[in-house]
Amino acid sequence: MAGGRTINVLNVAEKPSVAKSVAGILSRNQGLRTRDGRSRYNRIFEFNYSINGRPCHMLFTSVTGHLMELEFEERYRKWHSCDPADLYQAPVRKFVPEDKLDIRRTLEEEARRCQWLVLWLDCDREGENIAFEVVEVCTAVNPHLTIRRAHFSALIDREIHEAVQHLVEPNKWFADAVDARQEIDLRIGASFTRFQTILLKDAFIIDSATDDRNLVLSYGPCQFPTLGFIVERYWENQAHEPEEFWTINCSHKSDEGIATFNWMRGHLFDYTCAVIIYEMCVQEPIATVTKVRQQEKLKYPPYPLNTIELEKRASRYFRMSSEHTMKVAEDLYQAGFISYPRTETDSFSQRTDLHAIVQEQQRHPIWGSYAQQLLDPGAGLWRNPGNGGHDDKAHPPIHPTKFFSGENGLSQDHHRLYELVVRHFLACVSQPAVGAETNVEIDISGELFSASGRVILSKNYLDVYRFESWGSSLIPTYVSGQQFTPTSLTLDSGVTRPPPLLSEADLLSCMDKEGIGTDATMHDHIKKLLDRFYATKDSNTRFSPTNLGEALVMGYDDMGYKLWKPYLRAVMERDMKAVSEGTKSKAEVLLTSLQQMKACFLDARLNKVKLFEAMGIFFERSNRSGGDEQHAHGEVVRQCGLCQESDMVLRRNRDGNFMVGCLAFPQCRNAIWLPGSVSEAVVTTDICNTCTPGPVHLIQFKFRQLEIPPNYNANHLGCIGGCDEILSQLIEICGTGSRVPARGRGSTASSSGVQQSNSRPGEARRSACIYCQQTVHSSSDCPSHVSGSRSAQYRGMNPQTGDSSIPCSTCGTPCTLRTANTVTNRGRKFYSCPSQNCNFFVWEDNLNNGTGGRSVRSAGMNISASNSRRSSSRGRGGRGGAHAASTTFVSATGDPISGRRCFVCGDPSHFANACPNRGS
DNA sequence: GCAAGGTC
């Protein structure tokens, strides 16, 4: 085998930089000649080498990624040339596009005079596919070529020399998997894009686009799930119903400073329960220190930097878009300042000379001294970097490759990104920060509170990684068993907040987690959503869907298709894996996958009215198209009391359930959900003579008899204005047809079963009372709507007792059974006195087990109150008047205050939580 | 005028 005639070997890498590196390594830069090819970027390197003892003249060149593209044959290229459904079987072909023709010419010219072709493409599926594209071009001009594949996992001498001595066959399965992916993406993308663009573009006045003639309503298996993440979070954000909660805070001031103790229960949603616990604490406000724990805490530096992490951090630290970040990183890479920026790898190979990279930075005026310290063994700052667990086997983590003093003409963003890469790298090879933490737990009347303080002992990596911080806080010294009187003990209220809109970093995380796009393309998908007017990004890098984006997702969602979810991509990814492992053939996957997608496409087209309806919610119809699809507007019931601009109309929601909603949706989200048992509803010309502001049209309802209690009539002429007891009861009994989670329509039913909601972005929302439209209370607490007759009508509804009301033990008014809707007690039944001046309150299950009005259960703990009236203190401070507990309150200073008063200032008109002097 | 994936 050794010796023999010298052969010419054509070597092809995926990109010019790899061709240069590998040629340099193999030639050891001895006798390496370089010349231009046909393409200005892809030079040709020449040197002599020997493979397995055989003398070779090596020609080393490159492509720039894929050499070929997949397209439909000419006659299917024009949008109106065929039915989009035909695109599932229209013939496709691979071809070398115009801008790659010069690369093809280089390959052809060099291949003609070679005997071997060695493929040095990246070792992943795409790389293998590109390898076959190169093979196709080269064997077309020289069918006698011997084809070989080099397998290498890093551009390191030993790897490369080993790879060339152990050449293998290229892997067709890998290439097939990519072929299948390309074909499926093309057919789905083109068919849905043409379909929805042609259907909707001219049918509506889509004002988001500057020039809607060029508007393309694209669909893609990556861009739509990315939009889906944004819309879904937006809906969660909009649907959030703020819920009030209660927490007890304690502080203690001593000569050494202040400690703030947090209630270890966190917070409770049940005011009654919180206030009882609070009162118990206030009764005996002596804190006993139960635990003092001191321990060393480490804060570790980040893992080595890969592409997604670079994008996320640049977004977080500099608010740079991922797309811009990659452009800047590419410039820095081209200029030789940083390593290859498209990498999944977040761990350094053991062979990387990390010290040499640090040495380069020693002369930097700002972080140079830190680099020097790192290299000083006496300083003990060095630590081998962590392993993030990802390795694409092609590139190292992003790191600085050359010292950049900053004086050349690059922009501020280039400087900032270079700084991030350098500081991140220096942080990675540094010791973690060390802190001493103290945790103190105290007990007040059986309730536990904790406080913590931290002292930073050594900042280590935080000295160079200025983007991260670790706060320190001092608290006084405590010893176990010590007792003290708190300086303040307050019952504070708060409200739950909606989940925030997705930031760019969040969005990248979602995509990464669900496998949408690759590290090199994620930023493209995000940018595409902005370019297509599907989403917008605010100054805080948070994404919201535009009306267009929301309407499209809503339309497909209404069809019941999860085309906007990541599942489709996940299924495709599984199929690709099966092809690359040889367990499924490319043909098999293409056949089944395209069959399913075509069926889905045809079905979506049958249901196009859903897309129309969704678009109709947000956009006006244009007269440019025939307008064959009717957009049902519904019949007017009354004027909207919330926006006071539009009418409330009777409609069916997409599940077929009836609702009365504001025509101004989505600007106004006011809605009244009707009982799920309504089978028919028609707005009549009859006007309600009690409800104001009028006119409120009565609705003729027909209920499904089996779904309502026997004593109710299936036919009912009802009013949604608030006067209709029967309707309210049926809503309470049967529930409504609202969907959970709803898209901004309120996600939980209130105890009356009637939901009202109205939200605009950035505006906090509170349910409005159905009866009087006020927002200060919910419908169940409406003062205009409690009457003695109400409880009478409930009689006979409870089969166990035969009576669902009990007399109030205080004032005798009948109390009706209601259902709680708090997080801690959702679904639990209770009685409460409807009288405005009375606060009697008791859980139904406590009545049944004989503890009526005596105990409140929450958070898995039973707390018995000594005074039965205490549990009646519902509502906020000041409402307790008639039933004030006769407990003795003790102020924080230990002075007794008799009667039910604010323990901060002693004023009987309010409680401490509402005290204007609190905190002073 | 359409996708997503390489890369310049």
Tab-separated table of C-alpha atoms in Angstrom, chain A residues 276-668:
chain	number	residue	atom	x	y	z
A	276	ILE	CA	-56.870	35.268	62.696
A	277	ILE	CA	-53.244	34.239	62.544
A	278	TYR	CA	-52.247	37.880	62.601
A	279	GLU	CA	-54.386	38.568	65.620
A	280	MET	CA	-52.845	35.636	67.423
A	281	CYS	CA	-49.386	37.010	66.684
A	282	VAL	CA	-50.413	40.438	67.872
A	283	GLN	CA	-51.881	39.019	71.070
A	284	GLU	CA	-48.518	37.667	72.103
A	285	PRO	CA	-45.981	39.496	70.029
A	286	ILE	CA	-42.910	37.979	71.605
A	287	ALA	CA	-40.475	36.553	69.111
A	288	THR	CA	-38.327	33.598	70.119
A	289	VAL	CA	-35.295	32.771	68.016
A	290	THR	CA	-35.646	29.086	67.157
A	291	LYS	CA	-32.824	28.588	64.706
A	292	VAL	CA	-29.647	30.381	63.719
A	293	ARG	CA	-27.803	28.808	60.812
A	294	GLN	CA	-24.569	30.039	59.338
A	295	GLN	CA	-23.117	28.541	56.219
A	296	GLU	CA	-20.790	29.224	53.374
A	297	LYS	CA	-22.481	29.760	50.016
A	298	LEU	CA	-20.811	29.616	46.606
A	299	LYS	CA	-21.973	31.407	43.513
A	300	TYR	CA	-20.523	29.689	40.484
A	301	PRO	CA	-19.387	31.368	37.299
A	302	PRO	CA	-21.341	30.596	34.117
A	303	TYR	CA	-20.523	27.736	31.797
A	304	PRO	CA	-18.470	28.457	28.670
A	305	LEU	CA	-20.388	30.482	26.124
A	306	ASN	CA	-22.369	29.001	23.237
A	307	THR	CA	-24.513	30.794	20.678
A	308	ILE	CA	-27.838	30.742	22.465
A	309	GLU	CA	-26.273	31.887	25.710
A	310	LEU	CA	-24.443	34.684	23.899
A	311	GLU	CA	-27.728	35.852	22.377
A	312	LYS	CA	-29.583	35.634	25.671
A	313	ARG	CA	-26.941	37.503	27.611
A	314	ALA	CA	-26.472	40.207	24.980
A	315	SER	CA	-30.231	40.701	25.077
A	316	ARG	CA	-30.310	40.846	28.868
A	317	TYR	CA	-27.212	42.971	29.423
A	318	PHE	CA	-27.287	45.250	26.367
A	319	ARG	CA	-30.831	44.769	24.998
A	320	MET	CA	-29.325	43.766	21.705
A	321	SER	CA	-31.605	41.694	19.485
A	322	SER	CA	-30.443	38.159	18.806
A	323	GLU	CA	-30.270	38.948	15.135
A	324	HIS	CA	-28.034	41.978	15.681
A	325	THR	CA	-25.900	40.050	18.156
A	326	MET	CA	-25.173	37.400	15.564
A	327	LYS	CA	-24.309	40.001	12.975
A	328	VAL	CA	-21.881	41.714	15.343
A	329	ALA	CA	-20.438	38.370	16.438
A	330	GLU	CA	-19.921	37.416	12.811
A	331	ASP	CA	-17.965	40.652	12.232
A	332	LEU	CA	-15.792	39.984	15.275
A	333	TYR	CA	-15.205	36.451	14.053
A	334	GLN	CA	-14.307	37.627	10.566
A	335	ALA	CA	-11.876	40.107	12.067
A	336	GLY	CA	-10.292	37.307	14.075
A	337	PHE	CA	-11.187	38.628	17.523
A	338	ILE	CA	-13.463	35.824	18.666
A	339	SER	CA	-13.871	32.164	17.813
A	340	TYR	CA	-16.621	30.800	15.591
A	341	PRO	CA	-19.891	32.239	16.927
A	342	ARG	CA	-22.312	29.475	15.871
A	343	THR	CA	-21.722	26.692	18.299
A	344	GLU	CA	-23.751	24.578	20.666
A	345	THR	CA	-20.674	23.620	22.657
A	346	ASP	CA	-20.486	24.859	26.227
A	347	SER	CA	-17.498	22.950	27.506
A	348	PHE	CA	-13.856	23.279	26.597
A	349	SER	CA	-11.909	20.336	25.287
A	350	GLN	CA	-9.140	19.314	27.659
A	351	ARG	CA	-6.662	20.053	24.891
A	352	THR	CA	-7.575	23.723	24.612
A	353	ASP	CA	-4.769	25.948	25.864
A	354	LEU	CA	-6.868	28.085	28.179
A	355	HIS	CA	-3.838	29.798	29.709
A	356	ALA	CA	-2.729	31.078	26.321
A	357	ILE	CA	-6.163	32.694	25.804
A	358	VAL	CA	-5.873	34.429	29.185
A	359	GLN	CA	-2.307	35.552	28.441
A	360	GLU	CA	-3.544	37.478	25.386
A	361	GLN	CA	-5.716	39.626	27.648
A	362	GLN	CA	-3.030	40.564	30.177
A	363	ARG	CA	-2.251	43.880	28.506
A	364	HIS	CA	-5.815	45.125	28.470
A	365	PRO	CA	-6.090	48.396	30.434
A	366	ILE	CA	-9.277	47.369	32.253
A	367	TRP	CA	-9.337	43.614	32.776
A	368	GLY	CA	-5.613	43.007	32.096
A	369	SER	CA	-4.720	42.968	35.783
A	370	TYR	CA	-7.456	40.394	36.441
A	371	ALA	CA	-5.994	38.209	33.692
A	372	GLN	CA	-2.571	38.553	35.331
A	373	GLN	CA	-3.991	37.466	38.673
A	374	LEU	CA	-5.586	34.435	37.013
A	375	LEU	CA	-2.202	33.332	35.719
A	376	ASP	CA	-0.511	33.817	39.074
A	377	PRO	CA	-0.600	30.421	40.784
A	378	GLY	CA	-0.122	32.118	44.132
A	379	ALA	CA	-3.378	34.032	43.759
A	380	GLY	CA	-5.402	30.825	43.654
A	381	LEU	CA	-7.980	32.420	41.364
A	382	TRP	CA	-7.767	29.837	38.576
A	383	ARG	CA	-10.350	27.086	38.285
A	384	ASN	CA	-10.899	24.742	35.365
A	385	PRO	CA	-14.126	25.709	33.597
A	386	GLY	CA	-17.381	23.852	34.172
A	387	ASN	CA	-19.006	21.581	31.629
A	388	GLY	CA	-22.428	22.718	30.410
A	389	GLY	CA	-23.128	19.325	28.851
A	390	HIS	CA	-23.428	20.321	25.183
A	391	ASP	CA	-20.945	19.512	22.452
A	392	ASP	CA	-21.578	19.887	18.733
A	393	LYS	CA	-18.259	18.156	18.034
A	394	ALA	CA	-17.354	20.863	15.559
A	395	HIS	CA	-16.578	24.062	17.403
A	396	PRO	CA	-15.305	25.112	20.826
A	397	PRO	CA	-17.283	27.501	23.054
A	398	ILE	CA	-17.143	31.128	21.969
A	399	HIS	CA	-13.953	32.674	23.334
A	400	PRO	CA	-11.599	35.528	22.484
A	401	THR	CA	-8.935	34.576	19.949
A	402	LYS	CA	-7.028	37.833	19.685
A	403	PHE	CA	-6.365	40.870	21.794
A	404	PHE	CA	-8.556	43.775	20.731
A	405	SER	CA	-7.447	47.126	22.071
A	406	GLY	CA	-10.527	48.824	20.681
A	407	GLU	CA	-8.961	51.572	18.595
A	408	ASN	CA	-10.120	50.487	15.131
A	409	GLY	CA	-13.348	51.579	13.543
A	410	LEU	CA	-15.747	49.010	15.024
A	411	SER	CA	-18.975	50.161	16.633
A	412	GLN	CA	-19.866	50.374	20.294
A	413	ASP	CA	-21.865	47.166	19.979
A	414	HIS	CA	-18.767	45.377	18.674
A	415	HIS	CA	-16.836	46.591	21.701
A	416	ARG	CA	-19.572	45.551	24.093
A	417	LEU	CA	-19.943	42.099	22.605
A	418	TYR	CA	-16.188	41.538	22.567
A	419	GLU	CA	-16.077	42.634	26.194
A	420	LEU	CA	-18.848	40.162	27.038
A	421	VAL	CA	-16.987	37.318	25.334
A	422	VAL	CA	-13.718	38.160	27.117
A	423	ARG	CA	-15.226	38.726	30.555
A	424	HIS	CA	-17.332	35.590	30.182
A	425	PHE	CA	-14.267	33.571	29.303
A	426	LEU	CA	-12.216	34.990	32.189
A	427	ALA	CA	-15.136	34.299	34.531
A	428	CYS	CA	-15.327	30.689	33.352
A	429	VAL	CA	-11.780	29.970	34.420
A	430	SER	CA	-12.176	31.688	37.797
A	431	GLN	CA	-13.099	30.538	41.256
A	432	PRO	CA	-16.714	30.971	42.358
A	433	ALA	CA	-17.682	33.862	44.594
A	434	VAL	CA	-17.845	32.946	48.281
A	435	GLY	CA	-20.341	34.310	50.743
A	436	ALA	CA	-21.249	33.691	54.375
A	437	GLU	CA	-24.997	33.438	54.882
A	438	THR	CA	-26.897	33.671	58.105
A	439	ASN	CA	-30.470	32.452	58.385
A	440	VAL	CA	-32.495	33.238	61.453
A	441	GLU	CA	-35.879	31.732	62.221
A	442	ILE	CA	-38.203	33.103	64.854
A	443	ASP	CA	-41.483	31.947	66.328
A	444	ILE	CA	-44.288	34.331	67.242
A	445	SER	CA	-47.333	32.574	68.707
A	446	GLY	CA	-46.532	29.432	66.754
A	447	GLU	CA	-45.995	31.249	63.476
A	448	LEU	CA	-42.554	31.022	61.923
A	449	PHE	CA	-40.710	33.878	60.278
A	450	SER	CA	-37.250	33.973	58.778
A	451	ALA	CA	-34.630	36.542	57.905
A	452	SER	CA	-31.306	36.174	56.216
A	453	GLY	CA	-28.156	38.178	55.742
A	454	ARG	CA	-25.137	37.675	53.581
A	455	VAL	CA	-21.545	38.842	53.670
A	456	ILE	CA	-19.435	38.408	50.553
A	457	LEU	CA	-16.109	36.872	51.561
A	458	SER	CA	-14.459	36.825	48.129
A	459	LYS	CA	-15.909	38.069	44.876
A	460	ASN	CA	-13.527	36.057	42.680
A	461	TYR	CA	-15.132	35.758	39.226
A	462	LEU	CA	-17.594	38.550	40.039
A	463	ASP	CA	-14.624	40.926	39.972
A	464	VAL	CA	-14.379	40.490	36.224
A	465	TYR	CA	-17.960	39.518	35.334
A	466	ARG	CA	-19.579	42.851	35.962
A	467	PHE	CA	-22.863	41.696	34.432
A	468	GLU	CA	-23.761	39.590	37.438
A	469	SER	CA	-24.103	40.717	41.011
A	470	TRP	CA	-24.629	39.108	44.353
A	471	GLY	CA	-26.096	41.367	46.955
A	472	SER	CA	-24.958	41.493	50.551
A	473	SER	CA	-27.100	42.492	53.468
A	474	LEU	CA	-26.368	42.711	57.131
A	475	ILE	CA	-28.652	41.641	59.936
A	476	PRO	CA	-28.102	41.911	63.671
A	477	THR	CA	-26.616	38.982	65.556
A	478	TYR	CA	-29.128	36.573	67.100
A	479	VAL	CA	-28.665	33.573	69.339
A	480	SER	CA	-30.939	30.597	69.650
A	481	GLY	CA	-33.508	31.004	72.425
A	482	GLN	CA	-33.196	34.783	72.432
A	483	GLN	CA	-36.472	36.665	72.806
A	484	PHE	CA	-37.421	40.103	71.586
A	485	THR	CA	-40.437	42.262	70.824
A	486	PRO	CA	-40.769	43.026	67.119
A	487	THR	CA	-40.466	46.653	66.098
A	488	SER	CA	-43.300	46.186	63.637
A	489	LEU	CA	-45.753	43.423	62.902
A	490	THR	CA	-48.065	44.157	60.013
A	491	LEU	CA	-50.723	42.391	58.006
A	492	ASP	CA	-50.114	43.437	54.429
A	493	SER	CA	-52.097	42.803	51.324
A	494	GLY	CA	-50.872	42.277	47.818
A	495	VAL	CA	-52.267	41.061	44.545
A	496	THR	CA	-51.030	38.319	42.273
A	497	ARG	CA	-49.370	39.569	39.134
A	498	PRO	CA	-49.825	38.210	35.635
A	499	PRO	CA	-46.949	36.254	34.117
A	500	PRO	CA	-44.771	38.742	32.247
A	501	LEU	CA	-44.678	38.830	28.473
A	502	LEU	CA	-41.817	36.823	26.998
A	503	SER	CA	-38.467	38.553	26.753
A	504	GLU	CA	-36.115	37.734	23.923
A	505	ALA	CA	-34.064	35.587	26.302
A	506	ASP	CA	-37.254	33.765	27.422
A	507	LEU	CA	-38.262	33.198	23.832
A	508	LEU	CA	-34.861	31.740	22.951
A	509	SER	CA	-35.155	29.432	25.959
A	510	CYS	CA	-38.610	28.242	24.833
A	511	MET	CA	-37.319	27.550	21.335
A	512	ASP	CA	-34.244	25.785	22.628
A	513	LYS	CA	-36.302	23.647	24.998
A	514	GLU	CA	-38.810	22.594	22.334
A	515	GLY	CA	-36.250	22.176	19.561
A	516	ILE	CA	-37.563	24.973	17.356
A	517	GLY	CA	-34.809	26.018	14.966
A	518	THR	CA	-31.110	25.555	15.512
A	519	ASP	CA	-28.661	27.731	17.366
A	520	ALA	CA	-27.751	29.297	14.019
A	521	THR	CA	-31.341	30.028	12.956
A	522	MET	CA	-33.343	30.907	16.068
A	523	HIS	CA	-32.644	34.598	15.703
A	524	ASP	CA	-33.871	34.417	12.096
A	525	HIS	CA	-37.223	33.027	13.174
A	526	ILE	CA	-37.643	35.753	15.753
A	527	LYS	CA	-36.780	38.430	13.231
A	528	LYS	CA	-39.164	36.913	10.733
A	529	LEU	CA	-42.082	37.399	13.139
A	530	LEU	CA	-41.228	41.088	13.400
A	531	ASP	CA	-40.768	41.417	9.636
A	532	ARG	CA	-44.091	39.733	8.951
A	533	PHE	CA	-45.910	42.039	11.400
A	534	TYR	CA	-46.871	39.045	13.538
A	535	ALA	CA	-45.252	40.356	16.694
A	536	THR	CA	-43.685	43.457	18.177
A	537	LYS	CA	-40.925	43.924	20.689
A	538	ASP	CA	-41.034	46.691	23.284
A	539	SER	CA	-38.087	48.645	24.657
A	540	ASN	CA	-37.767	46.094	27.437
A	541	THR	CA	-37.278	43.326	24.827
A	542	ARG	CA	-40.706	41.855	25.622
A	543	PHE	CA	-42.779	40.414	22.818
A	544	SER	CA	-46.500	40.832	22.146
A	545	PRO	CA	-48.391	39.487	19.192
A	546	THR	CA	-49.845	42.022	16.790
A	547	ASN	CA	-53.526	41.740	15.940
A	548	LEU	CA	-52.447	39.871	12.838
A	549	GLY	CA	-50.341	37.380	14.789
A	550	GLU	CA	-53.041	36.837	17.393
A	551	ALA	CA	-55.767	36.428	14.761
A	552	LEU	CA	-53.833	33.771	12.833
A	553	VAL	CA	-53.062	31.731	15.926
A	554	MET	CA	-56.640	32.159	17.134
A	555	GLY	CA	-57.979	30.996	13.770
A	556	TYR	CA	-55.979	27.777	13.765
A	557	ASP	CA	-56.682	27.237	17.429
A	558	ASP	CA	-60.408	27.523	16.740
A	559	MET	CA	-60.036	24.828	14.116
A	560	GLY	CA	-58.615	22.632	16.820
A	561	TYR	CA	-55.237	22.404	15.113
A	562	LYS	CA	-52.053	22.749	17.029
A	563	LEU	CA	-50.200	24.067	14.013
A	564	TRP	CA	-48.967	26.904	16.167
A	565	LYS	CA	-47.617	24.562	18.823
A	566	PRO	CA	-44.165	22.969	18.832
A	567	TYR	CA	-45.562	19.412	18.519
A	568	LEU	CA	-45.448	19.308	14.733
A	569	ARG	CA	-41.767	20.158	14.749
A	570	ALA	CA	-41.143	17.621	17.502
A	571	VAL	CA	-42.790	14.868	15.433
A	572	MET	CA	-40.731	15.869	12.422
A	573	GLU	CA	-37.591	15.842	14.522
A	574	ARG	CA	-38.372	12.319	15.719
A	575	ASP	CA	-38.912	11.180	12.145
A	576	MET	CA	-35.624	12.743	11.080
A	577	LYS	CA	-33.860	10.903	13.840
A	578	ALA	CA	-35.416	7.634	12.717
A	579	VAL	CA	-34.220	8.242	9.161
A	580	SER	CA	-30.718	9.124	10.305
A	581	GLU	CA	-30.596	5.905	12.324
A	582	GLY	CA	-31.910	3.830	9.457
A	583	THR	CA	-35.038	2.652	11.290
A	584	LYS	CA	-37.281	4.496	8.811
A	585	SER	CA	-36.634	5.265	5.181
A	586	LYS	CA	-36.749	8.738	3.733
A	587	ALA	CA	-39.534	7.677	1.357
A	588	GLU	CA	-41.599	6.255	4.200
A	589	VAL	CA	-41.315	9.392	6.307
A	590	LEU	CA	-42.066	11.659	3.357
A	591	LEU	CA	-45.104	9.626	2.406
A	592	THR	CA	-46.740	9.463	5.833
A	593	SER	CA	-45.755	12.927	6.916
A	594	LEU	CA	-46.923	14.634	3.726
A	595	GLN	CA	-50.131	12.604	3.677
A	596	GLN	CA	-50.967	13.762	7.179
A	597	MET	CA	-50.043	17.335	6.450
A	598	LYS	CA	-52.067	17.371	3.262
A	599	ALA	CA	-55.099	16.047	5.113
A	600	CYS	CA	-54.550	18.739	7.708
A	601	PHE	CA	-54.214	21.356	4.979
A	602	LEU	CA	-57.427	20.283	3.270
A	603	ASP	CA	-59.263	20.280	6.559
A	604	ALA	CA	-57.923	23.712	7.459
A	605	ARG	CA	-59.162	24.946	4.114
A	606	LEU	CA	-62.605	23.518	4.798
A	607	ASN	CA	-62.578	25.372	8.108
A	608	LYS	CA	-61.294	28.612	6.667
A	609	VAL	CA	-64.308	30.368	8.150
A	610	LYS	CA	-62.517	30.070	11.506
A	611	LEU	CA	-59.606	32.060	10.173
A	612	PHE	CA	-62.092	34.530	8.758
A	613	GLU	CA	-63.887	34.895	12.047
A	614	ALA	CA	-60.679	35.376	13.964
A	615	MET	CA	-59.458	37.979	11.488
A	616	GLY	CA	-62.891	39.608	11.626
A	617	ILE	CA	-62.445	40.215	15.328
A	618	PHE	CA	-59.400	42.370	14.703
A	619	PHE	CA	-59.760	43.770	11.206
A	620	GLU	CA	-62.352	45.441	9.085
A	621	ARG	CA	-63.493	43.682	5.976
A	622	SER	CA	-62.254	45.196	2.784
A	623	ASN	CA	-64.315	45.431	-0.346
A	624	ARG	CA	-61.423	44.180	-2.437
A	625	SER	CA	-62.596	40.591	-2.266
A	626	GLY	CA	-66.013	39.077	-2.845
A	627	GLY	CA	-66.756	38.722	0.834
A	628	ASP	CA	-68.494	35.408	0.497
A	629	GLU	CA	-67.735	34.482	4.091
A	630	GLN	CA	-70.300	35.944	6.409
A	631	HIS	CA	-69.063	37.340	9.613
A	632	ALA	CA	-71.800	36.900	12.146
A	633	HIS	CA	-72.214	39.989	14.258
A	634	GLY	CA	-74.891	38.771	16.583
A	635	GLU	CA	-77.920	40.549	17.948
A	636	VAL	CA	-77.600	43.607	20.149
A	637	VAL	CA	-78.636	43.105	23.770
A	638	ARG	CA	-77.568	46.404	25.312
A	639	GLN	CA	-74.906	49.041	25.203
A	640	CYS	CA	-71.589	47.996	26.719
A	641	GLY	CA	-71.350	49.419	30.217
A	642	LEU	CA	-67.588	49.134	30.302
A	643	CYS	CA	-66.280	50.796	27.178
A	644	GLN	CA	-69.566	52.667	26.726
A	645	GLU	CA	-68.821	52.838	23.044
A	646	SER	CA	-69.965	49.576	21.560
A	647	ASP	CA	-72.876	47.215	21.870
A	648	MET	CA	-73.013	43.931	23.704
A	649	VAL	CA	-74.247	41.232	21.353
A	650	LEU	CA	-75.478	37.685	21.807
A	651	ARG	CA	-73.029	35.208	20.318
A	652	ARG	CA	-71.894	31.654	20.512
A	653	ASN	CA	-68.293	31.049	21.483
A	654	ARG	CA	-66.266	28.576	19.508
A	655	ASP	CA	-67.464	25.693	21.690
A	656	GLY	CA	-71.021	26.551	20.807
A	657	ASN	CA	-71.859	28.049	24.187
A	658	PHE	CA	-73.743	31.293	24.402
A	659	MET	CA	-72.270	34.516	25.658
A	660	VAL	CA	-72.967	38.202	25.439
A	661	GLY	CA	-69.835	40.028	24.413
A	662	CYS	CA	-68.770	43.528	23.498
A	663	LEU	CA	-68.438	44.202	19.787
A	664	ALA	CA	-65.275	46.182	20.472
A	665	PHE	CA	-63.378	42.998	21.354
A	666	PRO	CA	-60.423	42.782	21.645
A	667	GLN	CA	-60.133	46.433	22.685
A	668	CYS	CA	-62.941	45.840	25.141
